[in-house]
CSV table of C-alpha atoms and ligand atoms in Angstrom, one decimal:
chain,number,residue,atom,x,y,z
A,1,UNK,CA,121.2,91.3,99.6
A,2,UNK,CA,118.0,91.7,101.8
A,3,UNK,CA,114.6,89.6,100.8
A,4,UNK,CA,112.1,91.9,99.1
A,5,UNK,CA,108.9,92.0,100.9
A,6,UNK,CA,106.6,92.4,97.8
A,7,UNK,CA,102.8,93.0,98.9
A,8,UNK,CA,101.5,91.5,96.0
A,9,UNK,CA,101.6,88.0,97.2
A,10,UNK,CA,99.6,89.1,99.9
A,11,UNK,CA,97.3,90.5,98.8
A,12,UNK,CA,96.8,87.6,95.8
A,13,UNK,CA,96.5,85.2,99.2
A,14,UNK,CA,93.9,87.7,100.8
A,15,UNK,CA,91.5,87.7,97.3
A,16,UNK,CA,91.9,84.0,97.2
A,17,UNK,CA,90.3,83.4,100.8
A,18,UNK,CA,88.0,86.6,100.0
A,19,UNK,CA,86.8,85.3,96.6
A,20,UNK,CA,84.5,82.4,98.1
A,21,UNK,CA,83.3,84.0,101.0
A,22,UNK,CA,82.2,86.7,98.7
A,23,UNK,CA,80.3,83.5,96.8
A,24,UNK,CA,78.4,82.4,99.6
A,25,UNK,CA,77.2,85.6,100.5
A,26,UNK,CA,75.7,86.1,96.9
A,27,UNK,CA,74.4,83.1,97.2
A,28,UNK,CA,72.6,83.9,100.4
A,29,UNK,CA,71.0,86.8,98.9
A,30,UNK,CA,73.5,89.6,100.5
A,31,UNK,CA,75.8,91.6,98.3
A,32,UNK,CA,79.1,92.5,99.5
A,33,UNK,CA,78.6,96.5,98.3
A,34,UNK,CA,81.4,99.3,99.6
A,35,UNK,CA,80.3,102.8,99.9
A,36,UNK,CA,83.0,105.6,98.6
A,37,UNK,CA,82.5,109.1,99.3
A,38,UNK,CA,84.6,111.5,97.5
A,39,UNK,CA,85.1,115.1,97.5
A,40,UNK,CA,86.0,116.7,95.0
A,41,UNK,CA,88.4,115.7,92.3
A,42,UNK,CA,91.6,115.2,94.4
A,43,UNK,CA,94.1,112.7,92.3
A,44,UNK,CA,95.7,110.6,95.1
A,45,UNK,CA,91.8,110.2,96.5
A,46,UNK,CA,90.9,108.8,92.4
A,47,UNK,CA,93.3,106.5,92.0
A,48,UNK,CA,92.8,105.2,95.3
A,49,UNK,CA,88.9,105.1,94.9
A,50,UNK,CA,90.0,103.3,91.5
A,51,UNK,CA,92.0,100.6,93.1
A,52,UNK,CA,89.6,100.2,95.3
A,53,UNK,CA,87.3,99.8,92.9
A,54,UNK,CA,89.4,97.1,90.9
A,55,UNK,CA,90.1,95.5,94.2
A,56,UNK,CA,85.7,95.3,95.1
A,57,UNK,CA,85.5,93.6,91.6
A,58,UNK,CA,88.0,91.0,92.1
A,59,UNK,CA,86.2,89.4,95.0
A,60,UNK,CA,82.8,89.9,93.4
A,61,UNK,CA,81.9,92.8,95.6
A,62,UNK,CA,80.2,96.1,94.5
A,63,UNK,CA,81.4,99.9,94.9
A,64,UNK,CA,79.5,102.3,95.2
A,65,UNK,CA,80.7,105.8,94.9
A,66,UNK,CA,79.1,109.0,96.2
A,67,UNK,CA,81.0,112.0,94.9
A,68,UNK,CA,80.5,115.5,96.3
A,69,UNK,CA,81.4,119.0,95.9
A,70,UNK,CA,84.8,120.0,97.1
A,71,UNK,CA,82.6,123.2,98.4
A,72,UNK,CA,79.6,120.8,100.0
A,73,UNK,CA,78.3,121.9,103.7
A,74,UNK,CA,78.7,119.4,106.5
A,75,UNK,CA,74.7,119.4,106.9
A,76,UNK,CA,74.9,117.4,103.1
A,77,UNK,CA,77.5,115.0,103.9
A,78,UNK,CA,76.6,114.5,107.5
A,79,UNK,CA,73.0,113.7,105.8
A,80,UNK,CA,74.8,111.3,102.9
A,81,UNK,CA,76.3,109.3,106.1
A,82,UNK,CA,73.4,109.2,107.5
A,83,UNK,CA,71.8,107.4,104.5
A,84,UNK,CA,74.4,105.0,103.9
A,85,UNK,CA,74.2,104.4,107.7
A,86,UNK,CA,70.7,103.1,106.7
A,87,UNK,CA,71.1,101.5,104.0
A,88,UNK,CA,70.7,97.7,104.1
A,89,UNK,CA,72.4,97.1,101.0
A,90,UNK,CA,75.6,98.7,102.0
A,91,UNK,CA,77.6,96.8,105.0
A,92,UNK,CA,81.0,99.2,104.3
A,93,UNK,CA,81.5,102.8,104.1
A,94,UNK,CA,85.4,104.6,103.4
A,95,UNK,CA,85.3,108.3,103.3
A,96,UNK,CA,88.1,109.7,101.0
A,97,UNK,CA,90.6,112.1,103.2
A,98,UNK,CA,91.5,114.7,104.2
A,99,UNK,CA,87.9,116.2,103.5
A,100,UNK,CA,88.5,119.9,102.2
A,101,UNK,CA,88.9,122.6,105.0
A,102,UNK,CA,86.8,123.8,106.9
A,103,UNK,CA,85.2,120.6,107.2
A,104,UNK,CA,85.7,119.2,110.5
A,105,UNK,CA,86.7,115.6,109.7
A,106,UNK,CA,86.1,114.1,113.1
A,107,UNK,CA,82.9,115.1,113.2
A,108,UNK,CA,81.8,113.2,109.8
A,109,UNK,CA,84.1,110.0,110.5
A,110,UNK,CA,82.2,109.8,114.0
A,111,UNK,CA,78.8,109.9,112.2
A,112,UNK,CA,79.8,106.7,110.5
A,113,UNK,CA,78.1,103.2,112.4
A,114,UNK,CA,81.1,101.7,113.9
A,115,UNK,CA,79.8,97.9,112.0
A,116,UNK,CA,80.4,100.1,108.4
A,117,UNK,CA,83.8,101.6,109.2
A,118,UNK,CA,85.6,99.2,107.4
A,119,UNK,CA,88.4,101.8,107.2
A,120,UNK,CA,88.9,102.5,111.0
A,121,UNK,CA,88.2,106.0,110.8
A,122,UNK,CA,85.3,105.9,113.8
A,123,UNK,CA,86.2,106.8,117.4
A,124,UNK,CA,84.7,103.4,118.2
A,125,UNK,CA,87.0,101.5,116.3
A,126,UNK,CA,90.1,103.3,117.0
A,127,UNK,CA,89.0,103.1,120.7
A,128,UNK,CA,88.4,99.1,120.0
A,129,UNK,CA,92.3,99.2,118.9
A,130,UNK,CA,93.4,100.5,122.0
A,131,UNK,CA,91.3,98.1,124.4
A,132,UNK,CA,91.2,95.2,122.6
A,133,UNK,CA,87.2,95.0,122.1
A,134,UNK,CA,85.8,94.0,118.6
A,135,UNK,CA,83.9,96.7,117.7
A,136,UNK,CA,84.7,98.5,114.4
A,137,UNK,CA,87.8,97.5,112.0
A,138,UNK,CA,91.7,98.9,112.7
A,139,UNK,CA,92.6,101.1,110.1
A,140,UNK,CA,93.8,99.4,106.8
A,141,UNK,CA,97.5,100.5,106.8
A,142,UNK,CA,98.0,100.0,109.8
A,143,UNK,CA,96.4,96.5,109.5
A,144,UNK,CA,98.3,96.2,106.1
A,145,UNK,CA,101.6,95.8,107.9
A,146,UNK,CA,100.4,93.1,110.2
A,147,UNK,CA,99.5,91.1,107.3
A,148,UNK,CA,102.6,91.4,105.8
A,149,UNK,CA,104.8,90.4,108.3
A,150,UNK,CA,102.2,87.6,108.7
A,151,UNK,CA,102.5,86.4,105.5
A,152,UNK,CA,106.2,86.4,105.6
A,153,UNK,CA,106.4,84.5,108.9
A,154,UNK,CA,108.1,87.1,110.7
A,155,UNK,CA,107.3,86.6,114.1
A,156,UNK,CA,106.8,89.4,116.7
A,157,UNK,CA,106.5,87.7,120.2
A,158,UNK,CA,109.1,89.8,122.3
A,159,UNK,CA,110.7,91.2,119.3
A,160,UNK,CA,111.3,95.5,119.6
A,161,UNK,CA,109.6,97.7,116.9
A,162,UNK,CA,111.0,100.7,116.6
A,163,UNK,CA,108.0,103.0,114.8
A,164,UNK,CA,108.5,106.1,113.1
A,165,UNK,CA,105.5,108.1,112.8
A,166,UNK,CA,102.7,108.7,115.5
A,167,UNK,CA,99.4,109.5,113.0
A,168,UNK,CA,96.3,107.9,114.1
A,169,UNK,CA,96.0,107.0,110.5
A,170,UNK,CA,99.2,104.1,110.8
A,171,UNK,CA,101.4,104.6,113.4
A,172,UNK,CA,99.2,104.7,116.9
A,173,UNK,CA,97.1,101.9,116.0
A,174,UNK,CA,99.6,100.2,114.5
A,175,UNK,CA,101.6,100.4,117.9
A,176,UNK,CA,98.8,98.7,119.4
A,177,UNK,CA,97.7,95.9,116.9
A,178,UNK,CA,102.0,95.2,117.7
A,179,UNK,CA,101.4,95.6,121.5
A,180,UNK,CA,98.9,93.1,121.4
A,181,UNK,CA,100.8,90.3,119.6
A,182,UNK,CA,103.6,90.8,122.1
A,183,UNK,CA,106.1,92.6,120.3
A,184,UNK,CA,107.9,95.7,122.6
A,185,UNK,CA,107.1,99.1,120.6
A,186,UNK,CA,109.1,102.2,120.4
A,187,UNK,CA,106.9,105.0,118.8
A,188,UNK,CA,109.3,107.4,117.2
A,189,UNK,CA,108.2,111.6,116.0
A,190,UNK,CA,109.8,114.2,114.9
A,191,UNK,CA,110.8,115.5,118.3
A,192,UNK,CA,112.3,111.8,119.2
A,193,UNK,CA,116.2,112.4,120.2
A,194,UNK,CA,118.5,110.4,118.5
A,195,UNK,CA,116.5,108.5,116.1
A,196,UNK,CA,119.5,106.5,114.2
A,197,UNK,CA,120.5,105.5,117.7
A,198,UNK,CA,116.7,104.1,118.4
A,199,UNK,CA,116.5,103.0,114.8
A,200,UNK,CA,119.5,100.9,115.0
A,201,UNK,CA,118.4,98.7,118.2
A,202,UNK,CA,115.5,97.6,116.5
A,203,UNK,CA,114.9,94.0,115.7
A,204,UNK,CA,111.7,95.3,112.8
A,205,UNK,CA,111.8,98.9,111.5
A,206,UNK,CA,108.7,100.6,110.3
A,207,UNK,CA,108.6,103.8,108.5
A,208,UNK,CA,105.0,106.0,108.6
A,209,UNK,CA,106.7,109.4,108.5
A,210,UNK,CA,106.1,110.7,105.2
A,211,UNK,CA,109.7,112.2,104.9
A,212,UNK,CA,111.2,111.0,101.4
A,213,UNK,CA,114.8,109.6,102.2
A,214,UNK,CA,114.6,109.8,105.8
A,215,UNK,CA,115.9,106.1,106.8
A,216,UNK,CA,119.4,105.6,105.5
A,217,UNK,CA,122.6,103.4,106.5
A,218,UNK,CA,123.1,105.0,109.7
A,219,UNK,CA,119.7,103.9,111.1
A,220,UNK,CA,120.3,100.1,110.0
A,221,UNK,CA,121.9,97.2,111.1
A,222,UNK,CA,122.7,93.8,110.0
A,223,UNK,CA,119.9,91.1,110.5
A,224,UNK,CA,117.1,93.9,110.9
A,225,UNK,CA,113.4,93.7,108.9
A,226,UNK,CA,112.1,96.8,107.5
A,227,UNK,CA,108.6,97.9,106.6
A,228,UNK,CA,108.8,101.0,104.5
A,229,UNK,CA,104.9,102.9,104.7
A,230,UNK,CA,105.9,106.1,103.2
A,231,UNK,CA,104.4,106.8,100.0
A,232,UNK,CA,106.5,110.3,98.7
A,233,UNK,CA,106.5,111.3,95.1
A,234,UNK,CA,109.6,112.9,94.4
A,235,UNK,CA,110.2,114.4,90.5
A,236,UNK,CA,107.0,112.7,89.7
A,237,UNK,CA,108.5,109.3,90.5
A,238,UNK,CA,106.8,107.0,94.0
A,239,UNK,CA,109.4,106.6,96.8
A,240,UNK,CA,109.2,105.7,100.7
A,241,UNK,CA,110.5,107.1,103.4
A,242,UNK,CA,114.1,104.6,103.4
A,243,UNK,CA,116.7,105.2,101.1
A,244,UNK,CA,115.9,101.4,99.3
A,245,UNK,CA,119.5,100.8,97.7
A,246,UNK,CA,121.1,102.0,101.4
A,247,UNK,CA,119.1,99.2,103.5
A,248,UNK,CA,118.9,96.5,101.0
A,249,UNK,CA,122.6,96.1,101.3
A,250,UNK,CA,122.6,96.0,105.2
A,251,UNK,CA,119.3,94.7,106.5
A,252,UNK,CA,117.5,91.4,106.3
A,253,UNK,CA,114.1,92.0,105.1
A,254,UNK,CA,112.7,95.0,103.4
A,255,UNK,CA,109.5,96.0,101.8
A,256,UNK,CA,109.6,98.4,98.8
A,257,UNK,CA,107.7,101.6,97.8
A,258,UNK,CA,105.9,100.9,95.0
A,259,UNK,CA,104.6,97.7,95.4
A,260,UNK,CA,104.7,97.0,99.5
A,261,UNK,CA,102.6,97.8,101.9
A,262,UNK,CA,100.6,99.9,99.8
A,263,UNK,CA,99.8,96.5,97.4
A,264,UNK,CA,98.2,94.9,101.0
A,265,UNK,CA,96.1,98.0,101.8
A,266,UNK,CA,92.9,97.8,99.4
A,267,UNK,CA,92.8,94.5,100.5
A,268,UNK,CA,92.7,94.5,103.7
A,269,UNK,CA,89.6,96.9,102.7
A,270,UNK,CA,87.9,93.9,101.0
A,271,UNK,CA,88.5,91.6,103.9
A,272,UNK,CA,87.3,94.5,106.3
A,273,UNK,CA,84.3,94.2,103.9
A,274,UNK,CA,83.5,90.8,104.0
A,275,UNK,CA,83.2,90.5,107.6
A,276,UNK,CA,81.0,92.9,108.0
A,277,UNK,CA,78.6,91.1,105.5
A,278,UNK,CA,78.8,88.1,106.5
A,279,UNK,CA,78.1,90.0,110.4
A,280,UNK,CA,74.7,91.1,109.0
A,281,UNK,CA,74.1,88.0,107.3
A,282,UNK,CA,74.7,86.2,110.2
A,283,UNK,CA,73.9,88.3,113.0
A,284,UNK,CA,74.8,87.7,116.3
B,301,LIG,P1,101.3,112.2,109.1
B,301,LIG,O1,99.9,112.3,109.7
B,301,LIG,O2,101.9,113.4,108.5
B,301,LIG,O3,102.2,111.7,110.3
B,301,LIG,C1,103.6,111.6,110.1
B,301,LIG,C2,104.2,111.2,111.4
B,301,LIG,O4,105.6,111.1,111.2
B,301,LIG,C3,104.1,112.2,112.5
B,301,LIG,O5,103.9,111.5,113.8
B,301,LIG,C4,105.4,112.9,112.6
B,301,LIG,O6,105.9,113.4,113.9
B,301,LIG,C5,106.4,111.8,112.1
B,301,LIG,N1,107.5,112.4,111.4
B,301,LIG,C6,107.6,113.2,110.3
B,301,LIG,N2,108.8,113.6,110.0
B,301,LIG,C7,109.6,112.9,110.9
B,301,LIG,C8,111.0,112.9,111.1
B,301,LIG,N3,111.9,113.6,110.3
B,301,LIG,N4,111.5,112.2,112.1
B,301,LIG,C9,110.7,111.4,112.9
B,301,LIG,N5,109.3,111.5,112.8
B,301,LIG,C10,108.8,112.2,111.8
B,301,LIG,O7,101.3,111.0,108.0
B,301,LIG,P2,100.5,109.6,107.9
B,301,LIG,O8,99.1,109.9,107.4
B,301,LIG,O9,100.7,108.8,109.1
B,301,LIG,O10,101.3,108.9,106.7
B,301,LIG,C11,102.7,108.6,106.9
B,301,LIG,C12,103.2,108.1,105.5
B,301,LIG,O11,102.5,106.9,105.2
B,301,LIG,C13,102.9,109.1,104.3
B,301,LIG,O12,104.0,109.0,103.4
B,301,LIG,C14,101.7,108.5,103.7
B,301,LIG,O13,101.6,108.8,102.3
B,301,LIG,C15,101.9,107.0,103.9
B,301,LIG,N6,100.7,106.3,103.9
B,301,LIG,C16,100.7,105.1,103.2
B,301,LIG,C17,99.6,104.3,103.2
B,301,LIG,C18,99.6,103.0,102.4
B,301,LIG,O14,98.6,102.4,102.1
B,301,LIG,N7,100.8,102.5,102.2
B,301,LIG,C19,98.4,104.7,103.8
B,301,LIG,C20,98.4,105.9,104.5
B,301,LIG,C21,99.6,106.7,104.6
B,301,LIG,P3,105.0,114.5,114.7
B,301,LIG,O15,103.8,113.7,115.2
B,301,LIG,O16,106.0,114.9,115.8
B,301,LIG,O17,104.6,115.6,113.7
């Protein structure tokens, strides 16, 4: 039987090494404070503005949540970034997506400062991923999977990721935060040929397709980690995109949906957080 990668161990190792930092920042007279910005009532957008929420109050952080109309022009939410892009008081900004159509999303996310995208939504920071500069923060699920394998020792100098899923949300810059810790990175779509075949050679899996059930036995071999990103509800119940009870009984390492990757996610937000306070507490 595989070893479960369970996210909640690293994200309780993440708070502990947050929760001090968080201190000494109070204690210097800066507030660790997260912006949200919600449109509409979405439900996936709530409960992830909740948990982010929780997470903020765990490490003695604030949230701050700026809730719109699902029907608001861009000239009020480009002016709302605007103002949390002035703010003192706020070092970290997530906007809650997708934004309802026709907004154009790329448009707002590039109005964000790159310092307050603690959510890696900004060209700047997705650019930083690519090059390699510091400027901005990767995008948390994508940085979420990192930690895990971190946290779980699993090394990825010369080792092949095969990557299912091309987004720029997880599976582009997660190609790249992989590049540039030396592991060799296939990045897998849905026009990919003969993806049990490319599945199969891989020495770590990772799943960002959104496709309930796609990853099954004939994608797996023996001795084989796999990071499952999907988050599906099928018949009201949570699932990822790997058929669990299939690759438990072949592969090595696996990381379930619930209670995964997504468990890292929120805080990898906090951490994304605390850096940038303690940037403008410490400037330079
Ligand atoms: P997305 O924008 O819809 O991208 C899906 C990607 O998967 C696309 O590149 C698509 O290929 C590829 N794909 C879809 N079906 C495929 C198939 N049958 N075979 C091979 N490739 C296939 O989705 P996303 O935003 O990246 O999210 C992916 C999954 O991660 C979703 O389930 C989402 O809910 C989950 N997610 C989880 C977290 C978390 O915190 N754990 C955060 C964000 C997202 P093409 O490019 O060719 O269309």
């Amino acid at each position: 039987m595989a070893e479960i990668l369970t996210g909640a161990p690293v994200s309780e190792a993440m708070i502990r090494s947050l929760i001090p930092r968080a201190e000494k920042l109070r204690i210097g007279g800066v507030t660790p404070r997260l912006a949200i910005i919600r449109l509409g009532e979405v439900g996936s957008q709530l409960a992830y503005q909740h948990s982010a929420q929780r997470m903020m109050a765990r490490i003695g952080a604030e949230a701050e949540c700026f809730v719109l109309a699902e029907s608001c022009p861009k000239a009020e939410l480009l002016a709302l970034v605007e103002e949390i892009n002035r703010r003192r008081d706020i070092q970290g900004c997530m906007i809650l997506r997708p934004l309802p159509s026709p907004l154009d999303e790329q448009a707002v996310c590039a109005a964000l400062v790159p310092e307050k995208d603690v959510d890696g939504v900004t060209p700047a920071s997705l650019g930083a991923v690519f090059t390699g500069r510091s400027v901005g923060y990767p995008p948390c699920t994508a940085q979420a999977c990192i930690e895990l394998l971190e946290h779980y020792g699993i090394g990825l100098t010369g080792k092949h990721v095969v990557l299912i899923g091309r987004s720029l949300v997880v599976g582009r810059p997660l190609s790249m935060l992989l590049q540039a810790r030396d592991a060799t990175v296939t990045l897998c779509h849905s026009r990919s040929r003969d993806l049990p075949g490319l599945c199969q050679r891989a020495d770590i899996l990772v799943a960002a397709a959104g496709s309930p059930g796609l990853i099954g036995k004939e994608h797996l071999s023996p001795g084989q980690t796999v990071i499952d990103v999907g988050i599906n509800t099928v018949r009201g119940r949570l699932c990822g995109d790997v058929r669990f009870d299939e690759a438990e009984a072949i592969v090595q390492r696996i990381s379930p949906v619930p209670g995964g990757v997504g468990a890292v996610t929120t805080a990898v937000l906090a951490k994304h957080l605390i850096d940038a306070a303690e940037k403008t507490a410490l400037p330079g």
